mmCIF file of C-alpha atoms in Angstrom:
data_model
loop_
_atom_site.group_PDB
_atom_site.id
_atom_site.type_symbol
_atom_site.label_atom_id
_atom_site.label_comp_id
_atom_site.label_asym_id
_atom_site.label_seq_id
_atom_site.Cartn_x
_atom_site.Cartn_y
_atom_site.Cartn_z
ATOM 1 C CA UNK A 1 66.318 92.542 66.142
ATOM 2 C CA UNK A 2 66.387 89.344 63.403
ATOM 3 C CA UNK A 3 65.420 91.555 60.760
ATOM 4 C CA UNK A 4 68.865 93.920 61.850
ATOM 5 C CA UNK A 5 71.978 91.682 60.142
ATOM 6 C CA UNK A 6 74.044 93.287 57.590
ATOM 7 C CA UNK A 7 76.595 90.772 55.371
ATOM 8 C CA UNK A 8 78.179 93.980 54.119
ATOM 9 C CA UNK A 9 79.112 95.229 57.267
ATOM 10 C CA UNK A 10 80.376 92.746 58.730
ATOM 11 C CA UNK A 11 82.568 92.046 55.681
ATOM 12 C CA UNK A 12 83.952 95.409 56.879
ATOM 13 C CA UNK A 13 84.845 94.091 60.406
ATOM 14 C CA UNK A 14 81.576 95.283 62.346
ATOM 15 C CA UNK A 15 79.502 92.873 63.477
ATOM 16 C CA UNK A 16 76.187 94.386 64.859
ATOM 17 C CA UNK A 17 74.576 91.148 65.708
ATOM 18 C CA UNK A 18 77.291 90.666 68.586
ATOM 19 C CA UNK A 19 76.372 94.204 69.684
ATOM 20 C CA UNK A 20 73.109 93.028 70.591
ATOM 21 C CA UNK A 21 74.594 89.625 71.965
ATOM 22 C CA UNK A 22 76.841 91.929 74.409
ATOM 23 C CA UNK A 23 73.714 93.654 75.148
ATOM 24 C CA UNK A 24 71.677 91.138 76.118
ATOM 25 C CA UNK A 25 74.923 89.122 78.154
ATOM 26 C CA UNK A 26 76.006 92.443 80.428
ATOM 27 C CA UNK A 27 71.914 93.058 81.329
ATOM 28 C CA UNK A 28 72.470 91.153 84.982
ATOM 29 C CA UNK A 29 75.072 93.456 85.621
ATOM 30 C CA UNK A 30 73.543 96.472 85.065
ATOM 31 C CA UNK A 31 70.786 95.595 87.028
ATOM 32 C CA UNK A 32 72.855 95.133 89.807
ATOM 33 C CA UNK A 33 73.302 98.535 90.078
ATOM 34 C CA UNK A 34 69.166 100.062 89.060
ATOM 35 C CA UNK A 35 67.015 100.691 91.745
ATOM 36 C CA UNK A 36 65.269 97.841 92.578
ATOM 37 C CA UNK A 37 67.037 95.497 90.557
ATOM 38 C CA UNK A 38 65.477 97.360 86.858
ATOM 39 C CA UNK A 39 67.323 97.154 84.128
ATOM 40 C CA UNK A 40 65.979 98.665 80.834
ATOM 41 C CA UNK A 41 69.115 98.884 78.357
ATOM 42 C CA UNK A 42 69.280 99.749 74.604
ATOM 43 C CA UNK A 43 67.045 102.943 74.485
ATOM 44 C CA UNK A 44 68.500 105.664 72.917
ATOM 45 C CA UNK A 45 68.723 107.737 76.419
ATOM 46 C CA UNK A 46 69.322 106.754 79.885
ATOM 47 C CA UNK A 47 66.673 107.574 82.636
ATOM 48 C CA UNK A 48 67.059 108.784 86.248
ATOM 49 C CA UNK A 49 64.934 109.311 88.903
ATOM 50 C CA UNK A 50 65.961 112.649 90.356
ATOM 51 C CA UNK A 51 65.539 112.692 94.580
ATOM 52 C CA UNK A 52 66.072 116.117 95.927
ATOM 53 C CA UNK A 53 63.573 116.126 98.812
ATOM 54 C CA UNK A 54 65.552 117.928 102.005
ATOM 55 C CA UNK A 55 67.859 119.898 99.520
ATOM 56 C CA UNK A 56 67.366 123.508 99.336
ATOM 57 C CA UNK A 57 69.643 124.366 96.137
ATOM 58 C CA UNK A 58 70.940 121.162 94.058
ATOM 59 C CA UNK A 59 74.161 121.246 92.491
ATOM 60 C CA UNK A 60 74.789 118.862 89.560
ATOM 61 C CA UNK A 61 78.971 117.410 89.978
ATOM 62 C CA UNK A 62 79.709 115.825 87.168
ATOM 63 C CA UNK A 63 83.316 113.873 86.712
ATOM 64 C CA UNK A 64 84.641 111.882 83.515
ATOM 65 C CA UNK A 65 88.043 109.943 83.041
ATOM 66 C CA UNK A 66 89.604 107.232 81.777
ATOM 67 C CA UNK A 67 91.597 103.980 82.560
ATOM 68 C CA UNK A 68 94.648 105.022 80.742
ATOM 69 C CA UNK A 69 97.449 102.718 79.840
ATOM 70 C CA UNK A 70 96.382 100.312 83.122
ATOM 71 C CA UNK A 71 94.508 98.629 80.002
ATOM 72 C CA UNK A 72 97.679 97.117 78.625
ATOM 73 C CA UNK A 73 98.126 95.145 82.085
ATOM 74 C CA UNK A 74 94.344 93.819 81.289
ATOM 75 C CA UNK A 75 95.363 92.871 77.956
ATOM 76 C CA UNK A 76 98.561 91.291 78.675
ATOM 77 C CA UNK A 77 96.791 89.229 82.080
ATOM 78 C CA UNK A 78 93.737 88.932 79.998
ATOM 79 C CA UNK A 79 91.812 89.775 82.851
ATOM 80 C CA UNK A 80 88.825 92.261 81.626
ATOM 81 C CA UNK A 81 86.774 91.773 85.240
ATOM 82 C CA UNK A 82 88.243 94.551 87.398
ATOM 83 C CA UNK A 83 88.869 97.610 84.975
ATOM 84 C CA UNK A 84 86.125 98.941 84.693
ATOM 85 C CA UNK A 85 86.239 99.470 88.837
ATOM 86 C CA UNK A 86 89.004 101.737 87.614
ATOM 87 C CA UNK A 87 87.038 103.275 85.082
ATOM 88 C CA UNK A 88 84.199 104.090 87.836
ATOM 89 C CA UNK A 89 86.242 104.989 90.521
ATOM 90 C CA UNK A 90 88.521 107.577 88.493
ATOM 91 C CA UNK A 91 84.992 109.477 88.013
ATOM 92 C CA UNK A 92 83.111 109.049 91.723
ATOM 93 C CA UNK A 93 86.130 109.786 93.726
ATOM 94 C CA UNK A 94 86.451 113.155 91.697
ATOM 95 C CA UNK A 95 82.777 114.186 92.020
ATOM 96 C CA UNK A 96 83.117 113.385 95.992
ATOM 97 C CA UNK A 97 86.146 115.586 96.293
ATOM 98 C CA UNK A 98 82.845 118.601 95.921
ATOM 99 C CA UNK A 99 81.070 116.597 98.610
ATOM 100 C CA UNK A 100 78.972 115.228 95.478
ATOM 101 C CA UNK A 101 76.918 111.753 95.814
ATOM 102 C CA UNK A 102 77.228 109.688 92.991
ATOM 103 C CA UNK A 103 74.010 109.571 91.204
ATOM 104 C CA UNK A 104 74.398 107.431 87.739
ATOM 105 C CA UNK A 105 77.250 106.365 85.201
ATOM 106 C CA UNK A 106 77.409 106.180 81.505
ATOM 107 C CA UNK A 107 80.779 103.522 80.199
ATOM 108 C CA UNK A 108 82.117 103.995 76.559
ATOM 109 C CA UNK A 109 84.239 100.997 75.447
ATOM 110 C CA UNK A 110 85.818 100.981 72.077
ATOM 111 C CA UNK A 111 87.344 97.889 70.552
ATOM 112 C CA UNK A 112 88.743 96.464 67.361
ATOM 113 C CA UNK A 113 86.503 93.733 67.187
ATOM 114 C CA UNK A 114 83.554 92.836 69.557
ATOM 115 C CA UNK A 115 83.649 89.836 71.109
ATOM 116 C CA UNK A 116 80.659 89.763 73.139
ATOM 117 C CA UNK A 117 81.609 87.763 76.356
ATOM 118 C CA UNK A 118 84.388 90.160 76.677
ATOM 119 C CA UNK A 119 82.571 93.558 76.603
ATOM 120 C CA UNK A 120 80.362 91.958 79.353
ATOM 121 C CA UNK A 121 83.102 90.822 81.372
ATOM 122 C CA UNK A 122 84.400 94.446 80.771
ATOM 123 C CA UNK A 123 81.164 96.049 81.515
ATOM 124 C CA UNK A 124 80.265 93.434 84.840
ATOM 125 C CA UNK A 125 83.590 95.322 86.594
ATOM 126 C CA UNK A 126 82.106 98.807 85.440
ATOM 127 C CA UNK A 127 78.567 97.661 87.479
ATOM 128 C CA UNK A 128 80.909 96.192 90.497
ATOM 129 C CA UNK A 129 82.575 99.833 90.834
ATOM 130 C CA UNK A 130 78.706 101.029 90.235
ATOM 131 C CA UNK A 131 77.519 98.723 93.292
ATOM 132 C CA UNK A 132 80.504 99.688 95.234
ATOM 133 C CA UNK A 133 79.568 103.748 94.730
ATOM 134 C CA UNK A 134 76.260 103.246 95.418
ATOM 135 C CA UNK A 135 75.600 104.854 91.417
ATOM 136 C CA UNK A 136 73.296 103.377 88.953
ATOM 137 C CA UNK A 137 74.733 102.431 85.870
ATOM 138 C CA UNK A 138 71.813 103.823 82.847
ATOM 139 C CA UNK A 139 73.411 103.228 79.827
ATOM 140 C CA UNK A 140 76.580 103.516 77.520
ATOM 141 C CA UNK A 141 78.119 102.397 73.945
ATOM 142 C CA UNK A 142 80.047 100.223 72.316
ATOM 143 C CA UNK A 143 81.462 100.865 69.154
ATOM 144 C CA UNK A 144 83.355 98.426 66.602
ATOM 145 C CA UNK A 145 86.592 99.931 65.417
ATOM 146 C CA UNK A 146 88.165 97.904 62.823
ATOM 147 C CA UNK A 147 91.039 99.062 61.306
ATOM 148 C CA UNK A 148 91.780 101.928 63.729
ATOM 149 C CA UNK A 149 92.440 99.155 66.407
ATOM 150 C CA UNK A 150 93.910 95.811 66.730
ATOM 151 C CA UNK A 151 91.226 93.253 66.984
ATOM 152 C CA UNK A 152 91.956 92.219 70.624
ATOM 153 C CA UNK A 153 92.498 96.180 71.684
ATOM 154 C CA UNK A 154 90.227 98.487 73.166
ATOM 155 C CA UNK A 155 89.787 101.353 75.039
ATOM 156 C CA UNK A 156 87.268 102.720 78.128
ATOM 157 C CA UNK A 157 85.964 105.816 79.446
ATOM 158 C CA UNK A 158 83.135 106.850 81.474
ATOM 159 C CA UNK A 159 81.359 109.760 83.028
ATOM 160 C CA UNK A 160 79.369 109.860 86.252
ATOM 161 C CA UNK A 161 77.038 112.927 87.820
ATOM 162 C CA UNK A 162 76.468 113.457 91.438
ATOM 163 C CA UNK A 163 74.594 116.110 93.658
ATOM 164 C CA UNK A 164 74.464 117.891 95.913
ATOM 165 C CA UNK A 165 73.048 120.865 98.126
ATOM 166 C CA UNK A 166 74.722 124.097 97.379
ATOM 167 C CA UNK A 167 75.245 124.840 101.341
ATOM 168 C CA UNK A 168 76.805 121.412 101.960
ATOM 169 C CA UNK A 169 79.860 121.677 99.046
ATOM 170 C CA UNK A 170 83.368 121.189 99.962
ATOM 171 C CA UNK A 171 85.058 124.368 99.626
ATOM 172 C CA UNK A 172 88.805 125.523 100.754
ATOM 173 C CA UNK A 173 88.056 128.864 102.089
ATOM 174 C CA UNK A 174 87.814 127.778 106.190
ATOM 175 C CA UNK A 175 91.152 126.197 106.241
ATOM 176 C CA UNK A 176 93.681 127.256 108.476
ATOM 177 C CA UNK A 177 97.097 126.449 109.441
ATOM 178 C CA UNK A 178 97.279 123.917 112.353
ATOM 179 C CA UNK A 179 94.491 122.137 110.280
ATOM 180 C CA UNK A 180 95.304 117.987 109.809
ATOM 181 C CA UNK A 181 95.375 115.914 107.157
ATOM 182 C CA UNK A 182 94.334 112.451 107.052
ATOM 183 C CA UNK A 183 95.043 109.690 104.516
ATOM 184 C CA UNK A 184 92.837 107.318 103.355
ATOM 185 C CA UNK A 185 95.857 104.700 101.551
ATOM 186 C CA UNK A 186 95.356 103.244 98.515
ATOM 187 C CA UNK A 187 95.174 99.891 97.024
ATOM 188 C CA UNK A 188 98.041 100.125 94.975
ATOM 189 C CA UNK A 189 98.997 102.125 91.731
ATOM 190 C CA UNK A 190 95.371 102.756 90.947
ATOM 191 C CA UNK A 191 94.904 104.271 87.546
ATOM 192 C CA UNK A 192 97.600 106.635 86.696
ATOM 193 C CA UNK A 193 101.424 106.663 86.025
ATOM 194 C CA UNK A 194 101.133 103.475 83.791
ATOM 195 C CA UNK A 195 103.334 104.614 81.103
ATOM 196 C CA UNK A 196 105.862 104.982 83.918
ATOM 197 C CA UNK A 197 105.172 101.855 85.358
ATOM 198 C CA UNK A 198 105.499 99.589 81.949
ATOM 199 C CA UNK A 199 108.435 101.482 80.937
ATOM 200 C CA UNK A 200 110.260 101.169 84.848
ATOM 201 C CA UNK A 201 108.885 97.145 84.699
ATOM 202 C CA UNK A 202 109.423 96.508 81.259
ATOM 203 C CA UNK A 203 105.988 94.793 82.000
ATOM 204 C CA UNK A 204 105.406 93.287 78.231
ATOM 205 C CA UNK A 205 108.583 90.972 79.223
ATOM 206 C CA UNK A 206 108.344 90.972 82.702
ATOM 207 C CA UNK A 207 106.854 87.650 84.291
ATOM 208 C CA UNK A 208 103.617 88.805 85.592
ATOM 209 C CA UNK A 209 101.850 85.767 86.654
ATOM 210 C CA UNK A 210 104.611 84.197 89.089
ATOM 211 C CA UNK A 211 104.061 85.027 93.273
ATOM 212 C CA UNK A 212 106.318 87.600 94.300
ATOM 213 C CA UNK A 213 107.488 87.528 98.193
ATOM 214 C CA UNK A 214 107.711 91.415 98.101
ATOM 215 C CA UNK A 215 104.309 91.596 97.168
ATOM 216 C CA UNK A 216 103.000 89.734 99.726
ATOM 217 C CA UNK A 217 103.157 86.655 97.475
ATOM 218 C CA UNK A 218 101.054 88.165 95.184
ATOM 219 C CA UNK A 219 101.851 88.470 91.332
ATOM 220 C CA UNK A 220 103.387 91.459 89.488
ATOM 221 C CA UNK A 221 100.150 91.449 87.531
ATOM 222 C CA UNK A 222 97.805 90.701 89.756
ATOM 223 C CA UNK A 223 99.085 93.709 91.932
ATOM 224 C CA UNK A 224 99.581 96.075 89.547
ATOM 225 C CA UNK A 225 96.368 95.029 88.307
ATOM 226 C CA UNK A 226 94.324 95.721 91.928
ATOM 227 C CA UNK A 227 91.623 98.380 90.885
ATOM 228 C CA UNK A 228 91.449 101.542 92.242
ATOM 229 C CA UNK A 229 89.582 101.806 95.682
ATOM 230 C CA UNK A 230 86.451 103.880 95.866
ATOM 231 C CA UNK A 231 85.743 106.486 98.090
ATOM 232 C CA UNK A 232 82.244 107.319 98.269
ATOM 233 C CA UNK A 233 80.317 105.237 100.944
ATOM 234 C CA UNK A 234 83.328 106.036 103.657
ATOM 235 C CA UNK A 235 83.262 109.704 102.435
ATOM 236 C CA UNK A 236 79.523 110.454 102.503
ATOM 237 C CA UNK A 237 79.425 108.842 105.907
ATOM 238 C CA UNK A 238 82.391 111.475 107.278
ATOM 239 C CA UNK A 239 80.266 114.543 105.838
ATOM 240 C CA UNK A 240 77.705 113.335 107.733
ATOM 241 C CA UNK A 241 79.618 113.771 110.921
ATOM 242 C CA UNK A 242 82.756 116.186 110.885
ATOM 243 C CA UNK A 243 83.191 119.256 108.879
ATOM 244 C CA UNK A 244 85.873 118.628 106.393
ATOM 245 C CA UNK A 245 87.994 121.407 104.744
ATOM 246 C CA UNK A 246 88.920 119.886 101.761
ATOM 247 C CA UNK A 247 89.571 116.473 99.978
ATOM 248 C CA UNK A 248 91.812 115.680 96.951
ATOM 249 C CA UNK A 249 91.326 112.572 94.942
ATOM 250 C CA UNK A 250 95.652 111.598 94.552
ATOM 251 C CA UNK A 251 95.973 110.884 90.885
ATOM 252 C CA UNK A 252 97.970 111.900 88.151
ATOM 253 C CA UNK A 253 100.713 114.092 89.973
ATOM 254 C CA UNK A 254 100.881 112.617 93.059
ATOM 255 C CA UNK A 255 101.038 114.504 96.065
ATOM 256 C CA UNK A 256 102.481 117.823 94.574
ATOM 257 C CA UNK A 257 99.680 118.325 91.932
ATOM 258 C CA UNK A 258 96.720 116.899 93.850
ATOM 259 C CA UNK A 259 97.426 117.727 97.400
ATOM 260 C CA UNK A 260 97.674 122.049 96.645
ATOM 261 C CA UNK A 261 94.468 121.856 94.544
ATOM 262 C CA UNK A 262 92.284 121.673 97.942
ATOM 263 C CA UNK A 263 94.200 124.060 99.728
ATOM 264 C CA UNK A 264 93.969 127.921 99.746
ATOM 265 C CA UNK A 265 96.725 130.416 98.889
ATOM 266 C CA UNK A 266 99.319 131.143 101.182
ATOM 267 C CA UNK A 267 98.865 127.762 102.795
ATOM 268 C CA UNK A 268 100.487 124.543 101.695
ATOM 269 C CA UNK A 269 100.714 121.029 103.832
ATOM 270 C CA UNK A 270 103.907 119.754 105.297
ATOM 271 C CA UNK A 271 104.183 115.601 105.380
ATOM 272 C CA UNK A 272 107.043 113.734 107.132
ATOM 273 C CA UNK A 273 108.110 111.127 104.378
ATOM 274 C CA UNK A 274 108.071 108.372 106.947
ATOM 275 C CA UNK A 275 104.901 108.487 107.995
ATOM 276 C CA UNK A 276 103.726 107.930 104.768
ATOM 277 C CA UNK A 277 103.015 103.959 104.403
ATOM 278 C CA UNK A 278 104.335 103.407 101.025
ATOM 279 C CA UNK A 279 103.416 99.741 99.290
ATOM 280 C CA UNK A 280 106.260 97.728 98.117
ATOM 281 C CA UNK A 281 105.125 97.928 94.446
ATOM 282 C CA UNK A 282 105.923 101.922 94.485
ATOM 283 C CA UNK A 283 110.010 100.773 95.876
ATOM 284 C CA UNK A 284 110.062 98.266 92.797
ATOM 285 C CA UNK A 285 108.938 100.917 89.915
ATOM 286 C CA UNK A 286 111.374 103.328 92.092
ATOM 287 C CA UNK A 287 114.385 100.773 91.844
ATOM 288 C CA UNK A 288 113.692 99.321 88.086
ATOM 289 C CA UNK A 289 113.153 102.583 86.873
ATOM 290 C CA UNK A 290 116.286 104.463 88.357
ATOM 291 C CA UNK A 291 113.121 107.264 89.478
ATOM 292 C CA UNK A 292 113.743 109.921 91.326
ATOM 293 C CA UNK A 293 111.902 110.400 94.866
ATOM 294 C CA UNK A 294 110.730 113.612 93.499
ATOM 295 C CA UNK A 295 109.085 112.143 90.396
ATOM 296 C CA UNK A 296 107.854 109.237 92.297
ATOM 297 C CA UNK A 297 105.596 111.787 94.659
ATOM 298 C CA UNK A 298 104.971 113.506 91.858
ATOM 299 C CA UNK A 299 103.363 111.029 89.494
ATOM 300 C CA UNK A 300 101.825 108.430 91.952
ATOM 301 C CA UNK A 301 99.555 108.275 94.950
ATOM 302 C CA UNK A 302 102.667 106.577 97.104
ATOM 303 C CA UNK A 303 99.954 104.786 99.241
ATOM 304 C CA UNK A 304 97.350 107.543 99.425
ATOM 305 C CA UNK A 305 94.463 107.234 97.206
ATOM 306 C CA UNK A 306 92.371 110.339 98.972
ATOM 307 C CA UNK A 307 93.575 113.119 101.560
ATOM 308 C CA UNK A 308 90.805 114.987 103.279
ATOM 309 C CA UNK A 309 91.634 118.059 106.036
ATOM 310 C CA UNK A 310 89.589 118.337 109.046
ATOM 311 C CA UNK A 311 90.526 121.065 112.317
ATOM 312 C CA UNK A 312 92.920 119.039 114.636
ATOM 313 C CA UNK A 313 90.265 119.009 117.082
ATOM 314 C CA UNK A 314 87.951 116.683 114.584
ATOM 315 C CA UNK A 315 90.879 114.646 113.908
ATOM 316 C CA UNK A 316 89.348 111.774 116.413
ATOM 317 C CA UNK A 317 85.792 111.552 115.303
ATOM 318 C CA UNK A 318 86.884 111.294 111.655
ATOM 319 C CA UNK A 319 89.562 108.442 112.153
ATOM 320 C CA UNK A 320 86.547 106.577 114.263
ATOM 321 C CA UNK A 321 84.396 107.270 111.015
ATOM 322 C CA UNK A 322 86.665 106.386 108.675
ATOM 323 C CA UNK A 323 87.700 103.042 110.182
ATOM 324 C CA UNK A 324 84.310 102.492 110.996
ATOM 325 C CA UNK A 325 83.696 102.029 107.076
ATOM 326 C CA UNK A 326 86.733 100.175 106.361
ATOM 327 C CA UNK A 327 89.160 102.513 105.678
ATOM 328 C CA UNK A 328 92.869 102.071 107.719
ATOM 329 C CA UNK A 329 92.970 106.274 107.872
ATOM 330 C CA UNK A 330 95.809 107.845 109.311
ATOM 331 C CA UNK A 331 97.117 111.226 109.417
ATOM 332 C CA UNK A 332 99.335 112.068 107.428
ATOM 333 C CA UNK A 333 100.111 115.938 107.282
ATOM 334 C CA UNK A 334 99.892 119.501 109.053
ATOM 335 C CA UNK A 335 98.393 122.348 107.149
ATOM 336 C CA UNK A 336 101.196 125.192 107.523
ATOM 337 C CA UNK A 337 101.597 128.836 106.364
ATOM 338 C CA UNK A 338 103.367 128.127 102.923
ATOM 339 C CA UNK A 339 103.638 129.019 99.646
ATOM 340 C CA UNK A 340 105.312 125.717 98.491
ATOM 341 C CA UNK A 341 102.230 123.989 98.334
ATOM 342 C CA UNK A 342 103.585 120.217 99.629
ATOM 343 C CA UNK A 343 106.893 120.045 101.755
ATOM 344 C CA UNK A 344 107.946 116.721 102.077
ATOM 345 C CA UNK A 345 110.514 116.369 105.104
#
């Protein structure tokens, strides 16, 4: 690479020498994530061993998303450590909804101006959410956008594929009413309803670094800020030992958008509003914003990051799983004969 400098390019605002800098600083966190501690980086393709042995029909999941506007609370703290948890999580807890293992993830950052400690602080959270869904992370991009971007902006996406055998994927179609739903709570806001949340805050004047005693005496920022909790390890672990009917990841319309899209026609799920444990950051968008309870359920998790539906008789051994792997599970709901989809009462 000392032959690869370009004057002329950088005059135009791309620097390509700190593209291999960030390279070469986020290599110890992507071989966090490789098996056996490899890292080989900056290929034009990303490699994966593929281990099917016991599987009789392999299904390739695959799951891409975003961070959304969550990256304005990054900016503003600048904190760049933790989204790209969000960024991996977004993708594995989709691809486990199918009963799908994480298998590898690809990032995509773009920025107004690469600064190279910064993409690997960025990309050493994407290999923390990596580590945390047991995925390897094989590769990705970084591109330079100046002029379409201010300098100190940028933007992240990523895409993850998972497997799994045909006979062993998650479908709908052996629910029944008098099934049980469990919740597996959240760690906060996640990754979605941001827009709602800056506007309802008025977070780019709001003081975000002060403790808050409603927050536990943690900051606005730092809790709004918590990335989004992953899934996988605690749900691979219940497949292994209960039968589950279905599993929605809560994301982007909450409970009413999410919670219908693992359940079969004619049957909806009927949820008692207090049992769900709502965190006090949800009551403090609800209050600054003048929302209504309706759009609240129906653009945020409210405390539930994952739902999954077992038979009430299961109900037991998948709590003990659950909590086994960290998770404070709880039910949450009653699978019903309904065409409404989610009745809150």
């Amino acid at each position: 690479m000392e032959k690869s400098y370009s004057e002329s390019y950088k005059e135009a605002g791309v620097d390509i020498t700190a593209g291999y800098r960030a390279v070469e600083l986020m290599k110890k966190h992507v071989a966090r994530t490789m098996p056996e501690g490899k890292a080989d980086i900056g290929g034009f393709g990303g490699l994966f061993p593929l281990e099917i042995a016991g599987m009789k029909e392999p299904v390739l999941v695959s799951g891409t998303d975003g961070v959304g506007t969550k990256l304005k609370i990054a900016m503003l703290m600048d904190k760049h450590d933790t989204i790209g948890i969000d960024c991996v999580a977004m993708c594995v807890n989709d691809v486990i909804c199918c009963g799908a293992k994480p298998l590898f993830f690809l990032d995509y950052i773009a920025c107004g101006r690469n600064v190279p400690e910064k993409i690997a602080e960025i990309v050493g959270g994407v290999a923390e959410g990596c580590v945390r869904a047991g995925c390897a992370l094989i590769g990705g991009e970084t591109a330079e956008h100046p002029g379409m971007m201010p300098d100190d902006d940028y933007d992240l996406a990523g895409f993850t594929v998972g497997v799994v055998d045909r006979s062993k994927v998650i479908d709908n179609t052996a629910m029944r009413a008098g099934d049980i739903m469990i919740a597996l709570p959240s760690s906060g806001v996640h990754s979605n309803g941001f827009s709602l949340v800056r506007k309802a805050l008025d977070v780019e004047n709001a003081d975000l670094k002060s403790p808050v005693e409603e927050l536990g005496g943690k900051s606005l920022g730092e809790t709004l800020l918590a990335p989004t909790k992953i899934y996988v390890k605690p749900m691979l672990a219940l497949l292994e030992r209960v039968k589950v009917k279905g599993v929605s990841h809560i994301t982007g319309g909450g409970f009413y958008e999410n919670m219908p899209r693992s359940i079969p026609e004619g049957l909806g799920v009927r949820i008692k509003k207090s049992d769900v444990k709502v965190p006090p950051v949800f009551g403090m968008i609800q209050r600054a914003g003048g929302v209504s309870e309706h759009d609240m359920f129906n653009t945020f998790n409210m405390g539930v990051g994952m739902s999954v539906v077992v038979a009430k008789e299961d109900v037991p051994a998948a709590l003990e799983v659950l909590r086994a792997h960290g998770e404070d599970a709880y039910v949450v709901g009653e699978i019903v004969k309904s065409e409404d989809g989610v009745e809150l009462i």
